[in-house]
């Protein structure tokens, strides 16, 4: 199991390196695929992955990502209003096929999966996005790895004993500190290739720390949904890790935080 997980992790890192360094349409298509797979996994938990309710979510997701490239819709509010109205219409005219919870989850999934993960692409497309985008992964996957190691070594106090018994406060602290250290190392390496003022480096550390804290909320939120619906993993797409939702749950929350902090602080 460990060997499978390790190999899958290496493949994910290599794929992330290629996609993010390449950027542009390649990264946009990849994030669209990640969002589509993640939305399908989430809808499957809610039992709406098939039929009209799920189709509206997938269609909205496609239009949203198409718009990221061509920007033919300047104000996205009408798109999401249309999605909500269509979901309500399906709920009403097929009653009692769908439960009210499924209707709410169909709309929720569009934002939770589709919109949030798109900020990986949007961060990459910022003027300094080629090096800022890595803060997302240093804050999420970096925090996850460091938290796991710190928890195994020093963990004593449970952080969420009912929801996730193995997560500890010591692990959480180690995850945040680990993200900061990784970002510090990363910023010094990048300083050899980019002009990065000292103030920007300090802000990057703050962004990484905030992203790490939020990433843990994202991880626990995805776990809470699984507990509510008594699901072990969202899928089996990534051997040893589960599905897209299992591997990218922390990235969903971290990406928009890093994007907006980068826009307004750096």
Short mmCIF file of N, CA and C in Angstrom, two decimals, residues 1-2 5 140-156 159 164 166-179 215-216 219 247:
data_model
loop_
_atom_site.label_atom_id
_atom_site.label_comp_id
_atom_site.label_asym_id
_atom_site.label_seq_id
_atom_site.Cartn_x
_atom_site.Cartn_y
_atom_site.Cartn_z
N UNK A 1 0.82 -1.21 0.00
CA UNK A 1 0.00 0.00 0.00
C UNK A 1 0.86 1.26 0.00
N UNK A 2 1.90 1.25 0.87
CA UNK A 2 2.78 2.42 0.95
C UNK A 2 3.50 2.64 -0.38
N UNK A 5 1.10 4.11 -2.88
CA UNK A 5 0.85 5.51 -2.53
C UNK A 5 2.04 6.38 -2.90
N UNK A 140 -0.78 23.35 0.83
CA UNK A 140 -1.72 22.24 0.96
C UNK A 140 -1.01 20.91 1.09
N UNK A 141 -0.38 20.45 0.01
CA UNK A 141 0.31 19.17 0.07
C UNK A 141 1.51 19.22 1.00
N UNK A 142 2.21 20.36 1.03
CA UNK A 142 3.35 20.50 1.94
C UNK A 142 2.91 20.45 3.38
N UNK A 143 1.83 21.15 3.69
CA UNK A 143 1.28 21.13 5.05
C UNK A 143 0.83 19.73 5.43
N UNK A 144 0.17 19.05 4.51
CA UNK A 144 -0.34 17.71 4.78
C UNK A 144 0.79 16.75 5.13
N UNK A 145 1.88 16.81 4.35
CA UNK A 145 3.02 15.93 4.60
C UNK A 145 3.71 16.25 5.92
N UNK A 146 3.94 17.54 6.16
CA UNK A 146 4.61 17.95 7.40
C UNK A 146 3.74 17.67 8.62
N UNK A 147 2.44 17.86 8.48
CA UNK A 147 1.52 17.60 9.59
C UNK A 147 1.52 16.10 9.93
N UNK A 148 1.57 15.27 8.90
CA UNK A 148 1.59 13.83 9.12
C UNK A 148 2.86 13.42 9.89
N UNK A 149 4.00 13.96 9.46
CA UNK A 149 5.27 13.62 10.12
C UNK A 149 5.30 14.13 11.56
N UNK A 150 4.87 15.39 11.75
CA UNK A 150 4.88 15.97 13.10
C UNK A 150 3.90 15.25 14.01
N UNK A 151 2.76 14.87 13.45
CA UNK A 151 1.78 14.15 14.24
C UNK A 151 2.27 12.79 14.69
N UNK A 152 2.97 12.09 13.79
CA UNK A 152 3.53 10.77 14.13
C UNK A 152 4.60 10.89 15.20
N UNK A 153 5.38 11.97 15.16
CA UNK A 153 6.49 12.13 16.09
C UNK A 153 6.07 12.73 17.43
N UNK A 154 5.19 13.74 17.38
CA UNK A 154 4.90 14.51 18.60
C UNK A 154 3.42 14.53 18.98
N UNK A 155 2.55 13.99 18.13
CA UNK A 155 1.12 14.12 18.35
C UNK A 155 0.61 13.51 19.64
N UNK A 156 -0.09 14.31 20.45
CA UNK A 156 -0.69 13.84 21.69
C UNK A 156 -2.13 14.33 21.86
N UNK A 159 -7.06 16.96 17.54
CA UNK A 159 -7.59 18.23 17.01
C UNK A 159 -9.08 18.12 16.73
N UNK A 164 -11.83 13.24 12.83
CA UNK A 164 -10.58 12.66 12.33
C UNK A 164 -9.66 12.36 13.51
N UNK A 166 -7.02 10.72 14.05
CA UNK A 166 -5.57 10.66 13.90
C UNK A 166 -4.92 12.05 13.80
N UNK A 167 -5.72 13.08 13.57
CA UNK A 167 -5.15 14.43 13.44
C UNK A 167 -4.97 15.05 14.83
N UNK A 168 -3.79 15.65 15.02
CA UNK A 168 -3.47 16.23 16.32
C UNK A 168 -3.12 17.71 16.19
N UNK A 169 -3.21 18.41 17.33
CA UNK A 169 -2.85 19.83 17.37
C UNK A 169 -1.37 19.99 17.05
N UNK A 170 -0.53 19.08 17.59
CA UNK A 170 0.90 19.13 17.32
C UNK A 170 1.17 18.94 15.82
N UNK A 171 0.42 18.03 15.21
CA UNK A 171 0.56 17.82 13.77
C UNK A 171 0.18 19.06 12.99
N UNK A 172 -0.89 19.73 13.40
CA UNK A 172 -1.34 20.95 12.73
C UNK A 172 -0.28 22.05 12.82
N UNK A 173 0.29 22.21 14.00
CA UNK A 173 1.35 23.21 14.18
C UNK A 173 2.55 22.86 13.31
N UNK A 174 2.90 21.57 13.29
CA UNK A 174 4.02 21.13 12.45
C UNK A 174 3.74 21.36 10.98
N UNK A 175 2.49 21.18 10.57
CA UNK A 175 2.12 21.41 9.18
C UNK A 175 2.28 22.85 8.77
N UNK A 176 1.85 23.77 9.63
CA UNK A 176 1.97 25.21 9.32
C UNK A 176 3.44 25.62 9.30
N UNK A 177 4.19 25.19 10.33
CA UNK A 177 5.61 25.53 10.38
C UNK A 177 6.36 24.92 9.19
N UNK A 178 6.00 23.70 8.84
CA UNK A 178 6.63 23.04 7.70
C UNK A 178 6.37 23.79 6.41
N UNK A 179 5.15 24.28 6.23
CA UNK A 179 4.81 25.06 5.03
C UNK A 179 5.62 26.35 4.97
N UNK A 215 -6.00 25.03 4.50
CA UNK A 215 -5.96 23.71 3.86
C UNK A 215 -6.45 22.62 4.81
N UNK A 216 -6.19 22.79 6.11
CA UNK A 216 -6.66 21.81 7.08
C UNK A 216 -8.17 21.84 7.21
N UNK A 219 -9.44 19.93 4.21
CA UNK A 219 -9.26 18.49 4.41
C UNK A 219 -10.35 17.94 5.32
N UNK A 247 -7.56 13.71 -2.82
CA UNK A 247 -6.22 14.26 -2.97
C UNK A 247 -6.21 15.78 -3.07
#
